PDB file of C-alpha atoms in Angstrom:
ATOM      1  CA  ILE A   1      40.672 165.170  54.732  1.00  0.00           C
ATOM      2  CA  LYS A   2      41.248 161.790  56.899  1.00  0.00           C
ATOM      3  CA  ASN A   3      41.609 158.274  56.708  1.00  0.00           C
ATOM      4  CA  SER A   4      40.019 155.816  58.378  1.00  0.00           C
ATOM      5  CA  LEU A   5      42.422 154.989  61.013  1.00  0.00           C
ATOM      6  CA  GLU A   6      43.034 158.821  61.919  1.00  0.00           C
ATOM      7  CA  LEU A   7      39.232 159.125  61.948  1.00  0.00           C
ATOM      8  CA  ALA A   8      39.511 155.531  64.881  1.00  0.00           C
ATOM      9  CA  LYS A   9      41.890 157.422  66.594  1.00  0.00           C
ATOM     10  CA  ASP A  10      39.494 160.238  67.193  1.00  0.00           C
ATOM     11  CA  ASN A  11      36.646 157.947  68.043  1.00  0.00           C
ATOM     12  CA  PRO A  12      38.078 155.097  70.241  1.00  0.00           C
ATOM     13  CA  ALA A  13      34.482 153.625  69.753  1.00  0.00           C
ATOM     14  CA  VAL A  14      34.977 153.354  66.058  1.00  0.00           C
ATOM     15  CA  GLU A  15      38.699 152.042  66.656  1.00  0.00           C
ATOM     16  CA  GLU A  16      37.188 149.255  68.704  1.00  0.00           C
ATOM     17  CA  LYS A  17      34.873 148.013  66.417  1.00  0.00           C
ATOM     18  CA  ARG A  18      36.004 149.002  62.726  1.00  0.00           C
ATOM     19  CA  ILE A  19      39.861 148.283  62.743  1.00  0.00           C
ATOM     20  CA  PRO A  20      41.109 144.734  63.351  1.00  0.00           C
ATOM     21  CA  LYS A  21      43.582 144.650  66.183  1.00  0.00           C
ATOM     22  CA  THR A  22      45.399 141.704  64.868  1.00  0.00           C
ATOM     23  CA  ASP A  23      45.358 140.597  60.899  1.00  0.00           C
ATOM     24  CA  ILE A  24      46.158 136.852  60.419  1.00  0.00           C
ATOM     25  CA  ALA A  25      46.419 135.191  57.370  1.00  0.00           C
ATOM     26  CA  LEU A  26      46.512 131.359  57.090  1.00  0.00           C
ATOM     27  CA  LEU A  27      48.266 130.458  53.640  1.00  0.00           C
ATOM     28  CA  PRO A  28      47.522 126.687  52.283  1.00  0.00           C
ATOM     29  CA  GLU A  29      50.978 125.874  50.872  1.00  0.00           C
ATOM     30  CA  GLY A  30      50.334 125.552  46.842  1.00  0.00           C
ATOM     31  CA  GLY A  31      47.705 127.798  47.259  1.00  0.00           C
ATOM     32  CA  PHE A  32      44.562 125.309  48.156  1.00  0.00           C
ATOM     33  CA  LEU A  33      43.893 122.528  50.638  1.00  0.00           C
ATOM     34  CA  LEU A  34      43.461 118.886  49.111  1.00  0.00           C
ATOM     35  CA  ALA A  35      41.143 116.919  50.790  1.00  0.00           C
ATOM     36  CA  ASN A  36      42.218 113.464  52.690  1.00  0.00           C
ATOM     37  CA  GLN A  37      46.158 114.829  52.131  1.00  0.00           C
ATOM     38  CA  VAL A  38      48.615 116.226  54.824  1.00  0.00           C
ATOM     39  CA  ASN A  39      48.652 120.003  53.548  1.00  0.00           C
ATOM     40  CA  ILE A  40      50.999 122.332  55.183  1.00  0.00           C
ATOM     41  CA  VAL A  41      49.184 125.954  56.054  1.00  0.00           C
ATOM     42  CA  GLY A  42      51.759 128.766  56.810  1.00  0.00           C
ATOM     43  CA  VAL A  43      50.491 131.391  59.524  1.00  0.00           C
ATOM     44  CA  LYS A  44      51.042 135.012  59.473  1.00  0.00           C
ATOM     45  CA  ALA A  45      49.958 137.638  61.724  1.00  0.00           C
ATOM     46  CA  LEU A  46      50.560 141.304  62.465  1.00  0.00           C
ATOM     47  CA  ASP A  47      49.256 144.113  64.808  1.00  0.00           C
ATOM     48  CA  ILE A  48      47.942 147.510  63.874  1.00  0.00           C
ATOM     49  CA  ASN A  49      51.197 148.724  62.931  1.00  0.00           C
ATOM     50  CA  GLY A  50      52.204 145.960  60.641  1.00  0.00           C
ATOM     51  CA  LYS A  51      54.668 144.100  63.220  1.00  0.00           C
ATOM     52  CA  GLY A  52      54.871 140.269  63.726  1.00  0.00           C
ATOM     53  CA  ILE A  53      52.979 139.492  66.756  1.00  0.00           C
ATOM     54  CA  SER A  54      52.662 135.866  68.534  1.00  0.00           C
ATOM     55  CA  ILE A  55      49.240 134.201  68.352  1.00  0.00           C
ATOM     56  CA  GLN A  56      48.050 130.355  69.115  1.00  0.00           C
ATOM     57  CA  GLY A  57      44.868 128.886  67.764  1.00  0.00           C
ATOM     58  CA  LYS A  58      43.287 125.889  66.659  1.00  0.00           C
ATOM     59  CA  VAL A  59      41.570 124.285  64.009  1.00  0.00           C
ATOM     60  CA  LEU A  60      37.965 122.757  64.839  1.00  0.00           C
ATOM     61  CA  ASP A  61      35.651 120.432  62.629  1.00  0.00           C
ATOM     62  CA  SER A  62      31.897 120.916  62.233  1.00  0.00           C
ATOM     63  CA  LYS A  63      31.845 118.872  65.633  1.00  0.00           C
ATOM     64  CA  GLY A  64      34.114 121.582  67.587  1.00  0.00           C
ATOM     65  CA  LYS A  65      36.609 118.512  67.295  1.00  0.00           C
ATOM     66  CA  GLN A  66      39.925 119.744  67.225  1.00  0.00           C
ATOM     67  CA  ALA A  67      41.843 118.900  63.757  1.00  0.00           C
ATOM     68  CA  ALA A  68      44.494 120.822  64.060  1.00  0.00           C
ATOM     69  CA  GLN A  69      46.613 123.550  66.324  1.00  0.00           C
ATOM     70  CA  PHE A  70      49.192 126.137  65.654  1.00  0.00           C
ATOM     71  CA  LYS A  71      51.239 128.973  67.069  1.00  0.00           C
ATOM     72  CA  THR A  72      53.378 131.777  65.494  1.00  0.00           C
ATOM     73  CA  GLU A  73      57.053 131.771  66.199  1.00  0.00           C
ATOM     74  CA  PHE A  74      59.542 134.510  64.801  1.00  0.00           C
ATOM     75  CA  LYS A  75      58.144 138.283  63.523  1.00  0.00           C
ATOM     76  CA  GLY A  76      54.321 136.543  63.872  1.00  0.00           C
ATOM     77  CA  MET A  77      54.907 133.650  61.223  1.00  0.00           C
ATOM     78  CA  GLY A  78      54.102 129.715  61.742  1.00  0.00           C
ATOM     79  CA  LEU A  79      52.905 126.478  59.868  1.00  0.00           C
ATOM     80  CA  PHE A  80      51.188 123.721  61.046  1.00  0.00           C
ATOM     81  CA  VAL A  81      50.293 120.717  59.154  1.00  0.00           C
ATOM     82  CA  PHE A  82      46.602 119.724  58.297  1.00  0.00           C
ATOM     83  CA  LYS A  83      44.340 116.832  56.978  1.00  0.00           C
ATOM     84  CA  PRO A  84      41.310 117.965  55.665  1.00  0.00           C
ATOM     85  CA  GLN A  85      37.977 115.607  54.863  1.00  0.00           C
ATOM     86  CA  ALA A  86      35.959 116.212  51.976  1.00  0.00           C
ATOM     87  CA  GLY A  87      32.605 117.964  52.303  1.00  0.00           C
ATOM     88  CA  GLU A  88      33.630 119.100  55.958  1.00  0.00           C
ATOM     89  CA  VAL A  89      33.691 122.945  56.942  1.00  0.00           C
ATOM     90  CA  TYR A  90      36.642 123.639  59.066  1.00  0.00           C
ATOM     91  CA  LYS A  91      36.633 126.932  61.880  1.00  0.00           C
ATOM     92  CA  VAL A  92      39.622 128.584  62.994  1.00  0.00           C
ATOM     93  CA  LYS A  93      40.113 130.144  66.742  1.00  0.00           C
ATOM     94  CA  ILE A  94      42.566 132.027  67.641  1.00  0.00           C
ATOM     95  CA  ASP A  95      43.470 132.146  71.927  1.00  0.00           C
ATOM     96  CA  GLY A  96      42.465 135.431  73.137  1.00  0.00           C
ATOM     97  CA  GLN A  97      40.385 136.699  70.245  1.00  0.00           C
ATOM     98  CA  PRO A  98      36.810 135.856  70.389  1.00  0.00           C
ATOM     99  CA  ASP A  99      35.609 138.106  67.584  1.00  0.00           C
ATOM    100  CA  TYR A 100      38.125 136.291  64.710  1.00  0.00           C
ATOM    101  CA  HIS A 101      35.991 134.335  61.811  1.00  0.00           C
ATOM    102  CA  PHE A 102      37.633 132.176  59.734  1.00  0.00           C
ATOM    103  CA  GLU A 103      36.863 128.930  57.867  1.00  0.00           C
ATOM    104  CA  PHE A 104      38.292 126.632  55.574  1.00  0.00           C
ATOM    105  CA  SER A 105      35.230 125.341  53.533  1.00  0.00           C
ATOM    106  CA  ASN A 106      36.643 125.374  50.154  1.00  0.00           C
ATOM    107  CA  ILE A 107      38.676 122.045  49.997  1.00  0.00           C
ATOM    108  CA  THR A 108      39.501 120.305  46.592  1.00  0.00           C
ATOM    109  CA  GLU A 109      38.400 116.868  46.390  1.00  0.00           C
ATOM    110  CA  ASP A 110      40.309 116.079  43.091  1.00  0.00           C
ATOM    111  CA  GLY A 111      43.680 117.892  42.494  1.00  0.00           C
ATOM    112  CA  ILE A 112      47.461 117.793  42.456  1.00  0.00           C
ATOM    113  CA  LYS A 113      49.625 120.748  44.267  1.00  0.00           C
ATOM    114  CA  VAL A 114      53.312 121.484  44.940  1.00  0.00           C
ATOM    115  CA  GLU A 115      54.788 122.137  48.785  1.00  0.00           C
ATOM    116  CA  PHE A 116      57.961 124.200  49.572  1.00  0.00           C
ATOM    117  CA  ILE A 117      59.232 121.920  52.309  1.00  0.00           C
ATOM    118  CA  MET A 118      62.457 123.873  53.014  1.00  0.00           C
ATOM    119  CA  LYS A 119      65.848 125.309  51.861  1.00  0.00           C
ATOM    120  CA  THR A 120      69.500 125.027  52.665  1.00  0.00           C
ATOM    121  CA  LYS A 121      72.191 126.301  51.440  1.00  0.00           C
ATOM    122  CA  ASP A 122      72.888 123.863  48.238  1.00  0.00           C
ATOM    123  CA  PHE A 123      69.041 122.834  47.593  1.00  0.00           C
ATOM    124  CA  PHE A 124      65.320 123.553  47.856  1.00  0.00           C
ATOM    125  CA  ARG A 125      62.671 120.733  48.677  1.00  0.00           C
ATOM    126  CA  PHE A 126      59.899 120.520  47.014  1.00  0.00           C
ATOM    127  CA  HIS A 127      56.651 117.793  47.917  1.00  0.00           C
ATOM    128  CA  VAL A 128      54.095 116.873  45.003  1.00  0.00           C
ATOM    129  CA  ILE A 129      50.723 115.731  46.243  1.00  0.00           C
ATOM    130  CA  THR A 130      47.859 114.605  44.669  1.00  0.00           C
ATOM    131  CA  ASN A 131      44.251 112.836  46.098  1.00  0.00           C
ATOM    132  CA  SER A 132      43.224 111.926  42.806  1.00  0.00           C
ATOM    133  CA  LYS A 133      44.013 108.710  40.707  1.00  0.00           C
ATOM    134  CA  LEU A 134      44.210 110.818  37.296  1.00  0.00           C
ATOM    135  CA  PHE A 135      47.259 112.721  38.161  1.00  0.00           C
ATOM    136  CA  GLN A 136      49.501 109.410  39.623  1.00  0.00           C
ATOM    137  CA  GLY A 137      51.685 107.421  37.873  1.00  0.00           C
ATOM    138  CA  LYS A 138      52.660 110.303  35.405  1.00  0.00           C
ATOM    139  CA  ASN A 139      56.257 112.131  34.535  1.00  0.00           C
ATOM    140  CA  TYR A 140      55.745 115.626  35.860  1.00  0.00           C
ATOM    141  CA  TYR A 141      58.687 118.266  35.255  1.00  0.00           C
ATOM    142  CA  PHE A 142      59.472 121.320  37.465  1.00  0.00           C
ATOM    143  CA  ALA A 143      60.645 124.596  36.228  1.00  0.00           C
ATOM    144  CA  ILE A 144      61.925 127.514  38.325  1.00  0.00           C
ATOM    145  CA  MET A 145      61.907 131.161  36.609  1.00  0.00           C
ATOM    146  CA  ASN A 146      62.783 134.697  37.542  1.00  0.00           C
ATOM    147  CA  ARG A 147      60.996 137.579  35.733  1.00  0.00           C
ATOM    148  CA  GLY A 148      60.961 135.518  32.985  1.00  0.00           C
ATOM    149  CA  GLN A 149      64.167 133.588  32.582  1.00  0.00           C
ATOM    150  CA  VAL A 150      64.312 129.866  33.197  1.00  0.00           C
ATOM    151  CA  LEU A 151      66.820 129.388  36.272  1.00  0.00           C
ATOM    152  CA  PHE A 152      66.177 125.346  36.067  1.00  0.00           C
ATOM    153  CA  TYR A 153      64.375 122.840  34.554  1.00  0.00           C
TER     154      TYR A 153
END
């Protein structure tokens, strides 16, 4: 019995067509994109062996205009900022990988989210953003938990 990777190694034509050479993840901080707000998007690129690789690319709107660009830095990871517009669909193009296809199409028009900004020895910095009047002008409380135990609130 052979798995799909072993079968592909036996048949180079199968490997070329079915197994992606690169695994690229585009990860909006907070889990989704908020329309008309500056969002942080994480990038992670791995080769077929799971090792981080360097890539660069761009985000294009439906008219082909560049909305953002990015590149990975350390161990195939990077980030970029992006301000998507409501109702727009954005395509991601990776330099040197014409077969890569990804779209940002599900952009939240009314929401709130927390984005992680940075960590130092003494503190973590988070950013709360919203594009809705429903969430503005209210008090919110933040709690950090680990394995069901509250560490900070």
